[in-house]
Amino acid sequence: MGPRSYAPELCAFLNLIPVKWLCSMWCLLGFIGCAGPPSPCAEVSSGPQTSRVSQALSAPGRYALGEAAPYPDEGSLSAYRDDLRASQQIRRELGWTLGQRAFEMVEARGALAQRPIPRFQTWYGVEDLRRVFQYLEQWPEDGISGDQFTEDALIEQAFARNTSAVLSQEAWPENRLEAFLADLETDAQVRGAGGISRVLYSPRAAMHLVKSADAISECRPAERVAVKESEFVEQVVHLASCGVEELGPFRVAADGRFVAEAEGEVRLQLFGGGDCTRNRCEATGPVDLELRAVPTADTGGAVRLHFDARPPPETSCLEGGFPVGSAVVKVDYRREGFGVEFPEYATDASALSDRSDPAEWQPLGTVEPDPESIYRLELPGGNRFRLAALHLMTKELDHWAWASFWWSASPDTDFGADRPPMLFDTPLRDYKMCVATDFTEADPDPRGGAVDDSLAAALEQVSRPHGASWCSNPYIEQGAGNAATNCVGCHQYAGTDRRSEEILELPGHGTRLSEIDFPLDYVFSAAQVAGLVD
């Protein structure tokens, strides 16, 4: 069976509605801002001309928004890893879909019930986690044993109590809280209730961090540990007498062999590579596979599997890797007004070809974005901010899927030229995007199959067929070497003692897979959990 025979299933997975034509085509072919106590002041991390800021979601803000909206769990994409690696077009369709999910308008679940807000702005920041740990520490005194600390139900209760934490804070009497909520009138003010935290976690990701608190606290940077190449797996799956059984994904090691044999009247189909007869399938790794078994007799049947499995990435500083459906965002907000200037970056083919080595993003100058073209919010107290960029990582794959978005004064060109129509009426309408799903890419066409000439030319400048992938956000990836990175390469060192400067000096600016243990499963900010637990 050819590698694209399961294209319709991947199209359905991406759920690119109303831009079905995209998938069908493939199938056929600075200043400090304060919000008043008890919210902390924003941290200024760059000069005042283009100040980059961060401010945690406060207890009253969490009360207003309620519990965070989950990231849509559409399942693993592991079986489609090779197709994603081989097609820039498919990767970009996925990237825009991930952005649409993060920016989808959802209804607040707290005191602002039914007010719309982008999904990612409801997610949890470090102050939410701090309050959750405080509640977990208090519960043993109420007769709940400490061995229940990592049980999902107990942690879920702590997250629920976090939404009403403000009600027990003396600094927020009832009249002050009512005034706070009454001031959240405009859409920009509702967005501002969520704060401008630098990093936010979807509910599933935040839950996993809390469950992993002890492992994170006890972890120490160690020497790199080589990942095992393979382990032999043999199993039998018994099938009912009717229906279709979807089995997998099966991650086959490099040079490893996969064999599936049907026992009884069973028809087999293999997706992801390899070949099948009616009742036997074989493939050679490295490859990710899914198997469909269809019993054709009333007696049912069975499938016997033998394969050399590629172990999942090790995560020595967590309670296992983050589960599918986890998502993390890193955002870059810039102050509006008070003479603060907004930098402008070019990402066309000419600008990309002019990058000197070590590659570094250089602004063209400054620009004043049209207020209607950029995502804006207003914090309690009146300070206004604009979203320059957002970096999104989602756990559909072992090494995550990475999509990075940045505002542009010319969003219809190069990395914004293929924006799907579904985004034209969303906050992402004037943003560009790059995407990576693996350390390497294998596009046969260096222009990525792009229809738009400006996008094709830009992709050609960053394309390295059968080499390192590329995704770099000009607003977030600053410094020497960062314009030639791919997100996944640097993040593989999360939880180690490697500094970013060292990583960028590695061959390929740190883009290559090091075949190592992945202590924090690519999430650098997970390390901060250690400081939240007494």
Coordinates of C-alpha atoms in Angstrom, one line a residue:
M1 CA 0.0 0.0 0.0
G2 CA 1.4 3.4 -1.0
P3 CA 2.4 5.9 1.7
R4 CA -0.5 8.2 0.8
S5 CA -3.3 5.7 0.8
Y6 CA -4.6 6.9 4.1
A7 CA -4.8 10.6 3.2
P8 CA -8.5 10.9 3.8
E9 CA -8.1 9.9 7.4
L10 CA -5.4 12.5 8.0
C11 CA -7.6 15.1 6.3
A12 CA -10.4 14.2 8.6
F13 CA -8.1 14.4 11.6
L14 CA -6.9 17.9 10.7
N15 CA -10.6 18.9 10.5
L16 CA -9.8 21.9 8.3
I17 CA -13.3 23.2 8.0
P18 CA -14.2 25.4 6.1
V19 CA -10.9 25.1 4.2
K20 CA -11.5 21.6 3.0
W21 CA -10.1 22.5 -0.3
L22 CA -6.6 22.6 1.2
C23 CA -6.8 19.1 2.4
S24 CA -8.7 17.8 -0.6
M25 CA -6.1 19.2 -2.9
W26 CA -3.4 17.2 -1.1
C27 CA -5.6 14.1 -1.1
L28 CA -6.0 14.5 -4.8
L29 CA -2.5 15.7 -5.1
G30 CA 8.7 48.7 27.1
F31 CA 7.3 49.8 30.2
I32 CA 6.2 48.2 33.5
G33 CA 2.5 47.9 33.8
C34 CA 0.7 47.2 37.0
A35 CA -2.9 46.0 37.5
G36 CA -3.1 46.9 41.2
P37 CA -2.6 44.6 44.1
P38 CA -2.3 41.7 44.6
S39 CA -1.2 41.3 40.9
P40 CA 2.6 41.7 40.4
C41 CA 4.0 44.3 38.1
A42 CA 5.0 43.2 34.7
E43 CA 8.6 42.2 34.1
V44 CA 10.5 44.2 31.5
S45 CA 12.9 41.9 29.6
S46 CA 14.2 44.2 27.0
G47 CA 14.7 47.9 26.5
P48 CA 12.0 50.5 26.8
Q49 CA 11.8 51.2 23.0
T50 CA 10.2 47.8 22.3
S51 CA 9.5 46.5 25.8
R52 CA 8.6 42.9 26.2
V53 CA 6.5 42.2 29.3
S54 CA 4.9 39.5 31.4
Q55 CA 2.2 39.6 34.1
A56 CA 0.6 36.6 35.8
L57 CA -3.1 36.0 35.8
S58 CA -4.2 37.2 39.2
A59 CA -6.6 35.5 41.7
P60 CA -9.5 37.8 40.7
G61 CA -8.7 37.2 37.0
R62 CA -8.9 33.4 37.6
Y63 CA -12.2 34.0 39.4
A64 CA -13.5 35.9 36.4
L65 CA -12.5 33.3 33.9
G66 CA -13.1 30.1 35.9
E67 CA -11.4 26.8 35.0
A68 CA -9.3 26.7 31.9
A69 CA -10.7 25.4 28.6
P70 CA -9.0 22.1 27.6
Y71 CA -7.0 21.9 24.4
P72 CA -9.0 19.7 21.9
D73 CA -7.6 16.2 22.1
E74 CA -7.8 14.9 18.5
G75 CA -5.4 11.9 19.3
S76 CA -1.9 11.1 18.2
L77 CA -0.4 11.8 14.8
S78 CA 2.4 9.3 15.3
A79 CA 1.2 7.1 12.4
Y80 CA 1.5 10.1 10.1
R81 CA 5.0 11.1 11.1
D82 CA 6.6 10.2 7.8
D83 CA 4.0 12.0 5.7
L84 CA 4.4 15.1 7.9
R85 CA 8.2 15.0 7.5
A86 CA 7.8 14.7 3.7
S87 CA 5.4 17.5 3.0
Q88 CA 5.8 21.2 4.0
Q89 CA 2.2 21.7 2.7
I90 CA 0.8 19.2 5.1
R91 CA 2.8 20.5 8.0
R92 CA 1.6 24.0 7.3
E93 CA -2.0 22.9 7.1
L94 CA -1.5 21.3 10.5
G95 CA 0.2 24.4 11.9
W96 CA -2.7 26.7 10.9
T97 CA -5.1 24.2 12.4
L98 CA -3.2 24.1 15.8
G99 CA -3.3 27.9 15.8
Q100 CA -7.1 27.9 15.1
R101 CA -7.6 25.6 18.1
A102 CA -5.6 27.7 20.4
F103 CA -7.3 31.0 19.4
E104 CA -10.8 29.5 19.2
M105 CA -13.2 31.7 21.1
V106 CA -14.6 29.9 24.1
E107 CA -17.0 31.0 26.9
A108 CA -15.5 32.0 30.2
R109 CA -16.6 29.5 33.0
G110 CA -16.3 31.8 36.0
A111 CA -17.9 35.1 37.0
L112 CA -17.7 36.3 33.4
A113 CA -19.7 33.2 32.3
Q114 CA -20.5 33.2 28.6
R115 CA -18.2 36.1 27.7
P116 CA -16.0 35.0 24.8
I117 CA -12.2 34.7 25.1
P118 CA -9.5 32.9 23.1
R119 CA -9.0 29.4 24.4
F120 CA -5.3 29.9 25.2
Q121 CA -5.9 32.9 27.4
T122 CA -7.9 30.7 29.8
W123 CA -4.9 28.4 30.4
Y124 CA -2.9 28.1 33.6
G125 CA 0.2 30.1 34.5
V126 CA 2.8 29.8 37.3
E127 CA 0.6 31.6 39.8
D128 CA -2.2 29.2 39.2
L129 CA 0.2 26.3 39.9
R130 CA 1.5 28.0 43.0
R131 CA -2.1 28.2 44.4
V132 CA -2.8 24.6 43.4
F133 CA 0.3 23.4 45.4
Q134 CA -0.8 25.5 48.4
Y135 CA -4.2 23.8 48.5
L136 CA -2.6 20.4 48.1
E137 CA -0.3 21.1 51.1
Q138 CA -3.3 22.1 53.2
W139 CA -5.4 19.0 52.5
P140 CA -3.5 16.5 54.6
E141 CA -4.4 18.6 57.6
D142 CA -8.0 17.9 56.8
G143 CA -7.5 14.2 57.1
I144 CA -6.6 13.4 53.5
S145 CA -3.5 11.2 53.5
G146 CA -0.4 12.4 51.7
D147 CA -0.3 9.3 49.5
Q148 CA -3.3 10.7 47.6
F149 CA -1.2 13.7 46.4
T150 CA -0.8 12.5 42.9
E151 CA -4.3 11.1 42.4
D152 CA -6.1 12.9 39.6
A153 CA -9.2 13.5 41.6
L154 CA -7.4 15.3 44.4
I155 CA -5.4 17.5 41.9
E156 CA -8.6 18.3 40.0
Q157 CA -10.2 19.5 43.3
A158 CA -7.2 21.8 43.9
F159 CA -7.6 23.3 40.4
A160 CA -11.3 23.8 41.1
R161 CA -10.5 25.6 44.4
N162 CA -8.0 27.8 42.6
T163 CA -10.8 29.5 40.7
S164 CA -12.3 30.9 43.9
A165 CA -9.0 31.6 45.7
V166 CA -9.7 35.4 45.7
L167 CA -12.7 34.9 48.0
S168 CA -10.4 34.1 50.9
Q169 CA -8.0 36.9 50.3
E170 CA -8.4 39.9 52.7
A171 CA -7.1 42.3 50.0
W172 CA -10.2 41.5 47.9
P173 CA -13.4 42.2 49.9
E174 CA -16.7 41.7 48.1
N175 CA -17.1 45.3 47.0
R176 CA -13.7 45.5 45.5
L177 CA -14.2 42.2 43.6
E178 CA -17.5 43.4 42.3
A179 CA -15.9 46.6 41.1
F180 CA -13.1 44.6 39.4
L181 CA -15.7 42.5 37.5
A182 CA -17.8 45.5 36.6
D183 CA -14.8 47.2 34.9
L184 CA -14.4 44.2 32.5
E185 CA -16.8 45.7 29.9
T186 CA -15.0 45.5 26.5
D187 CA -13.7 42.5 24.7
A188 CA -10.1 43.8 25.2
Q189 CA -10.7 44.1 29.0
V190 CA -12.1 40.6 29.2
R191 CA -8.9 39.4 27.4
G192 CA -6.9 41.4 29.9
A193 CA -8.5 39.6 32.8
G194 CA -6.3 36.6 31.7
G195 CA -3.1 38.6 32.3
I196 CA -0.1 38.4 30.0
S197 CA 1.8 35.5 31.4
R198 CA 4.9 34.6 29.4
V199 CA 4.1 30.9 29.5
L200 CA 0.7 29.1 29.8
Y201 CA -0.3 25.5 30.1
S202 CA -3.4 23.7 28.9
P203 CA -5.3 21.8 31.6
R204 CA -3.8 18.5 30.7
A205 CA -0.3 19.9 30.6
A206 CA -0.8 21.7 34.0
M207 CA -2.2 18.6 35.6
H208 CA 0.9 16.6 34.5
L209 CA 3.3 19.2 35.9
V210 CA 1.6 19.0 39.3
K211 CA 1.7 15.2 39.2
S212 CA 5.4 15.4 38.4
A213 CA 6.3 17.9 41.1
D214 CA 8.3 15.4 43.2
A215 CA 10.2 14.1 40.2
I216 CA 11.0 17.6 39.0
S217 CA 12.1 18.7 42.5
E218 CA 14.4 15.7 43.0
C219 CA 15.9 15.7 39.5
R220 CA 19.4 16.8 38.9
P221 CA 21.1 17.5 35.6
A222 CA 22.9 14.3 34.6
E223 CA 25.2 13.2 31.8
R224 CA 23.4 12.6 28.6
V225 CA 21.8 9.1 28.5
A226 CA 21.7 7.4 25.1
V227 CA 18.2 6.2 24.2
K228 CA 17.9 2.5 23.6
E229 CA 17.7 1.6 19.9
S230 CA 14.9 -1.0 20.2
E231 CA 13.2 -3.6 22.3
F232 CA 11.5 -6.7 20.9
V233 CA 7.7 -6.9 21.3
E234 CA 5.5 -9.9 20.8
Q235 CA 1.8 -9.8 21.5
V236 CA -1.5 -11.3 20.4
V237 CA -4.7 -9.2 20.0
H238 CA -8.0 -11.1 20.1
L239 CA -10.7 -9.7 17.9
A240 CA -14.5 -9.7 18.3
S241 CA -16.7 -11.3 15.6
C242 CA -17.8 -8.1 14.0
G243 CA -16.6 -4.5 13.6
V244 CA -13.2 -3.0 12.8
E245 CA -10.3 -2.9 15.2
E246 CA -7.8 0.0 14.9
L247 CA -4.4 -1.1 16.4
G248 CA -1.4 1.0 17.1
P249 CA 0.5 3.3 16.6
F250 CA 3.5 0.9 16.5
R251 CA 6.8 2.7 16.5
V252 CA 9.3 0.6 14.7
A253 CA 13.0 1.1 15.4
A254 CA 15.6 2.0 12.7
D255 CA 16.3 -1.2 10.7
G256 CA 13.8 -3.0 12.8
R257 CA 11.2 -5.4 11.4
F258 CA 7.4 -5.4 11.9
V259 CA 5.2 -8.4 11.2
A260 CA 1.5 -8.7 11.8
E261 CA -0.1 -12.1 11.1
A262 CA -3.9 -12.8 11.2
E263 CA -5.2 -15.9 12.8
G264 CA -8.6 -17.0 11.6
E265 CA -10.7 -15.1 9.0
V266 CA -9.2 -11.6 9.4
R267 CA -8.4 -9.0 6.7
L268 CA -5.5 -6.7 7.5
Q269 CA -4.6 -3.2 6.3
L270 CA -1.4 -1.3 7.2
F271 CA -1.1 2.5 7.3
G272 CA 2.2 4.3 7.3
G273 CA 4.3 2.1 5.1
G274 CA 5.1 -1.6 4.4
D275 CA 3.1 -4.2 2.5
C276 CA 0.2 -6.5 3.2
T277 CA -1.4 -9.7 1.8
R278 CA -4.8 -10.5 3.0
N279 CA -3.7 -11.8 6.4
R280 CA 0.0 -10.8 6.8
C281 CA 1.7 -7.4 6.9
E282 CA 5.4 -6.5 7.0
A283 CA 7.4 -3.3 7.2
T284 CA 10.9 -2.1 8.0
G285 CA 11.8 0.8 10.3
P286 CA 12.2 3.5 11.2
V287 CA 8.5 4.0 10.7
D288 CA 5.3 4.7 12.7
L289 CA 2.4 2.3 11.7
E290 CA -1.3 1.8 12.4
L291 CA -3.0 -1.5 11.7
R292 CA -6.7 -2.1 10.8
A293 CA -8.0 -5.6 11.4
V294 CA -11.4 -6.6 10.1
P295 CA -12.8 -10.1 11.2
T296 CA -14.8 -11.6 8.3
A297 CA -16.2 -14.6 10.2
D298 CA -18.6 -15.0 13.1
T299 CA -15.9 -16.7 15.1
G300 CA -13.8 -13.6 15.2
G301 CA -10.0 -14.0 15.1
A302 CA -6.7 -12.7 16.4
V303 CA -3.6 -10.8 15.2
R304 CA -0.2 -11.9 16.3
L305 CA 2.4 -9.0 16.3
H306 CA 6.2 -9.2 16.3
F307 CA 8.2 -6.1 16.0
D308 CA 11.3 -4.2 17.1
A309 CA 9.9 -1.3 19.0
R310 CA 11.4 2.2 19.2
P311 CA 11.1 3.2 22.8
P312 CA 9.4 6.5 23.5
P313 CA 11.6 9.4 24.6
E314 CA 12.9 9.0 28.2
T315 CA 11.6 11.7 30.6
S316 CA 13.7 11.1 33.7
C317 CA 12.5 14.3 35.5
L318 CA 8.7 13.8 35.0
E319 CA 6.2 11.1 35.8
G320 CA 6.4 10.0 32.2
G321 CA 6.0 12.2 29.1
F322 CA 3.3 14.7 28.7
P323 CA 0.1 13.0 27.6
V324 CA -1.5 13.5 24.1
G325 CA -3.7 16.6 24.3
S326 CA -1.2 18.7 26.2
A327 CA -0.3 22.1 24.9
V328 CA 2.0 24.9 26.0
V329 CA 2.2 28.5 24.7
K330 CA 4.9 31.1 25.0
V331 CA 3.7 34.7 24.2
D332 CA 5.3 38.0 23.5
Y333 CA 3.3 41.0 24.4
R334 CA 4.5 44.6 23.7
R335 CA 3.2 47.7 25.4
E336 CA 0.9 50.1 23.4
G337 CA 1.2 53.8 23.8
F338 CA 3.6 56.0 25.7
G339 CA 5.9 56.2 22.8
V340 CA 6.8 52.5 22.8
E341 CA 7.8 51.5 19.3
F342 CA 6.9 48.2 17.7
P343 CA 9.6 46.4 15.7
E344 CA 9.0 45.1 12.2
Y345 CA 10.7 42.1 10.6
A346 CA 10.9 40.9 7.1
T347 CA 10.6 37.1 6.4
D348 CA 10.5 37.1 2.6
A349 CA 13.1 35.2 0.5
S350 CA 15.3 38.2 0.2
A351 CA 15.4 38.8 4.0
L352 CA 16.1 35.1 4.7
S353 CA 18.9 35.0 2.1
D354 CA 20.5 38.0 3.7
R355 CA 20.9 36.4 7.1
S356 CA 24.5 36.4 8.1
D357 CA 26.2 33.6 9.9
P358 CA 25.5 33.2 12.7
A359 CA 21.9 33.8 11.6
E360 CA 20.2 36.5 13.6
W361 CA 17.0 38.4 13.1
Q362 CA 17.4 42.1 12.5
P363 CA 14.4 44.5 12.5
L364 CA 13.7 46.6 9.5
G365 CA 12.8 49.4 11.8
T366 CA 9.6 50.2 13.7
V367 CA 6.0 50.4 12.7
E368 CA 2.7 51.3 14.3
P369 CA 0.3 48.4 13.8
D370 CA -3.3 49.2 12.8
P371 CA -5.3 48.5 16.0
E372 CA -7.7 46.4 14.0
S373 CA -4.9 44.2 12.6
I374 CA -3.3 43.0 15.8
Y375 CA -4.5 41.1 18.8
R376 CA -4.9 43.6 21.7
L377 CA -5.9 43.5 25.3
E378 CA -6.3 45.9 28.2
L379 CA -5.2 45.0 31.7
P380 CA -7.1 46.1 34.8
G381 CA -5.9 49.6 35.4
G382 CA -5.9 50.6 31.7
N383 CA -2.5 49.5 30.4
R384 CA -2.9 48.2 26.8
F385 CA -0.7 45.6 25.1
R386 CA -0.4 44.0 21.7
L387 CA 0.5 40.4 20.9
A388 CA 3.7 40.4 18.8
A389 CA 4.1 36.6 18.7
L390 CA 2.9 33.3 20.1
H391 CA 4.8 30.0 20.1
L392 CA 2.6 26.9 20.5
M393 CA 3.7 23.3 21.2
T394 CA 1.2 20.5 21.2
K395 CA 1.7 16.8 22.1
E396 CA 0.4 15.1 19.0
L397 CA 3.8 13.5 18.4
D398 CA 6.6 12.1 20.5
H399 CA 8.7 15.2 19.8
W400 CA 5.6 17.5 19.9
A401 CA 4.2 19.6 17.0
W402 CA 5.5 23.2 16.9
A403 CA 3.7 26.2 15.4
S404 CA 4.9 29.7 15.8
F405 CA 2.9 32.9 14.9
W406 CA 4.0 36.5 14.5
W407 CA 2.3 39.7 13.5
S408 CA 3.1 41.2 10.2
A409 CA 2.2 44.4 8.3
S410 CA 2.1 42.3 5.1
P411 CA 0.3 39.1 6.3
D412 CA -0.7 38.1 2.7
T413 CA 2.9 37.3 1.7
D414 CA 5.5 34.5 2.3
F415 CA 4.7 32.8 5.6
G416 CA 1.1 34.2 5.7
A417 CA 0.2 33.6 2.1
D418 CA -1.5 30.3 2.8
R419 CA -3.6 31.4 5.7
P420 CA -6.9 29.5 5.4
P421 CA -10.1 31.5 5.2
M422 CA -11.3 30.1 8.6
L423 CA -8.7 32.5 10.2
F424 CA -9.7 35.7 8.4
D425 CA -12.3 36.5 11.1
T426 CA -10.1 35.5 14.0
P427 CA -7.3 37.2 16.0
L428 CA -4.8 35.3 13.7
R429 CA -5.9 37.1 10.5
D430 CA -2.7 39.3 10.3
Y431 CA -0.2 36.8 11.6
K432 CA 2.3 34.6 9.8
M433 CA 3.3 31.1 10.8
C434 CA 6.1 28.6 10.6
V435 CA 5.8 24.9 11.7
A436 CA 8.1 21.9 12.6
T437 CA 7.1 18.4 13.5
D438 CA 10.5 16.7 13.6
F439 CA 14.2 17.3 13.7
T440 CA 14.6 16.7 10.0
E441 CA 12.5 17.1 6.9
A442 CA 12.4 15.2 3.7
D443 CA 10.5 17.3 1.2
P444 CA 11.3 16.4 -2.3
D445 CA 10.4 19.9 -3.4
P446 CA 12.4 22.6 -1.7
R447 CA 9.6 25.1 -2.4
G448 CA 7.3 23.0 -0.3
G449 CA 4.6 22.6 -3.0
A450 CA 3.5 26.2 -2.3
V451 CA 1.1 27.8 -4.8
D452 CA 2.0 31.3 -3.8
D453 CA 5.4 32.4 -5.2
S454 CA 6.4 34.5 -2.2
L455 CA 5.8 31.5 0.1
A456 CA 7.6 29.1 -2.2
A457 CA 10.6 31.4 -2.5
A458 CA 10.8 31.8 1.3
L459 CA 10.5 28.1 1.9
E460 CA 13.3 27.5 -0.6
Q461 CA 15.6 29.7 1.4
V462 CA 15.1 27.7 4.6
S463 CA 14.6 24.3 3.1
R464 CA 17.3 21.7 3.8
P465 CA 16.0 18.5 2.1
H466 CA 16.8 15.5 4.2
G467 CA 18.4 17.9 6.6
A468 CA 17.4 19.9 9.7
S469 CA 13.9 21.4 9.8
W470 CA 13.3 25.1 10.3
C471 CA 11.0 27.2 12.3
S472 CA 12.1 30.5 13.9
N473 CA 9.9 33.4 15.2
P474 CA 11.6 36.8 14.6
Y475 CA 10.0 38.3 17.7
I476 CA 10.8 35.4 20.1
E477 CA 14.0 33.8 18.7
Q478 CA 16.5 36.5 19.3
G479 CA 20.3 36.3 19.4
A480 CA 23.1 34.8 17.3
G481 CA 22.1 31.6 15.6
N482 CA 18.4 31.8 16.5
A483 CA 17.2 32.6 13.0
A484 CA 18.4 29.2 11.8
T485 CA 16.8 27.0 14.5
N486 CA 13.8 24.7 14.5
C487 CA 12.3 24.8 18.0
V488 CA 12.6 21.1 18.6
G489 CA 16.4 21.0 18.6
C490 CA 16.8 23.5 21.4
H491 CA 13.9 22.2 23.5
Q492 CA 15.3 18.7 23.6
Y493 CA 17.7 20.0 26.2
A494 CA 15.0 21.0 28.7
G495 CA 16.0 19.8 32.1
T496 CA 19.7 19.6 31.4
D497 CA 22.5 22.0 32.3
R498 CA 22.9 23.2 28.7
R499 CA 22.4 27.0 28.3
S500 CA 20.8 28.4 25.2
E501 CA 24.1 30.0 24.1
E502 CA 25.8 26.7 24.2
I503 CA 23.1 24.9 22.3
L504 CA 23.2 27.5 19.5
E505 CA 26.9 26.9 19.1
L506 CA 26.4 23.2 18.4
P507 CA 26.5 22.0 14.8
G508 CA 23.5 23.2 12.9
H509 CA 22.8 25.7 15.7
G510 CA 21.6 22.8 17.9
T511 CA 18.9 21.6 15.4
R512 CA 20.0 18.0 15.3
L513 CA 18.7 15.1 17.4
S514 CA 21.2 14.2 20.0
E515 CA 19.8 10.7 20.8
I516 CA 19.5 11.5 24.5
D517 CA 17.3 11.3 27.5
F518 CA 14.7 14.1 27.4
P519 CA 14.4 15.0 31.1
L520 CA 11.5 17.5 30.9
D521 CA 10.0 16.3 27.6
Y522 CA 11.0 19.5 25.8
V523 CA 9.3 21.9 28.3
F524 CA 12.0 24.2 29.7
S525 CA 9.5 26.1 32.0
A526 CA 8.6 22.8 33.7
A527 CA 11.7 23.3 35.9
Q528 CA 10.1 26.2 37.7
V529 CA 7.7 23.8 39.4
A530 CA 10.5 22.8 41.7
G531 CA 10.4 26.3 43.2
L532 CA 6.6 26.2 43.9
V533 CA 6.7 23.2 46.2
D534 CA 7.9 23.7 49.8

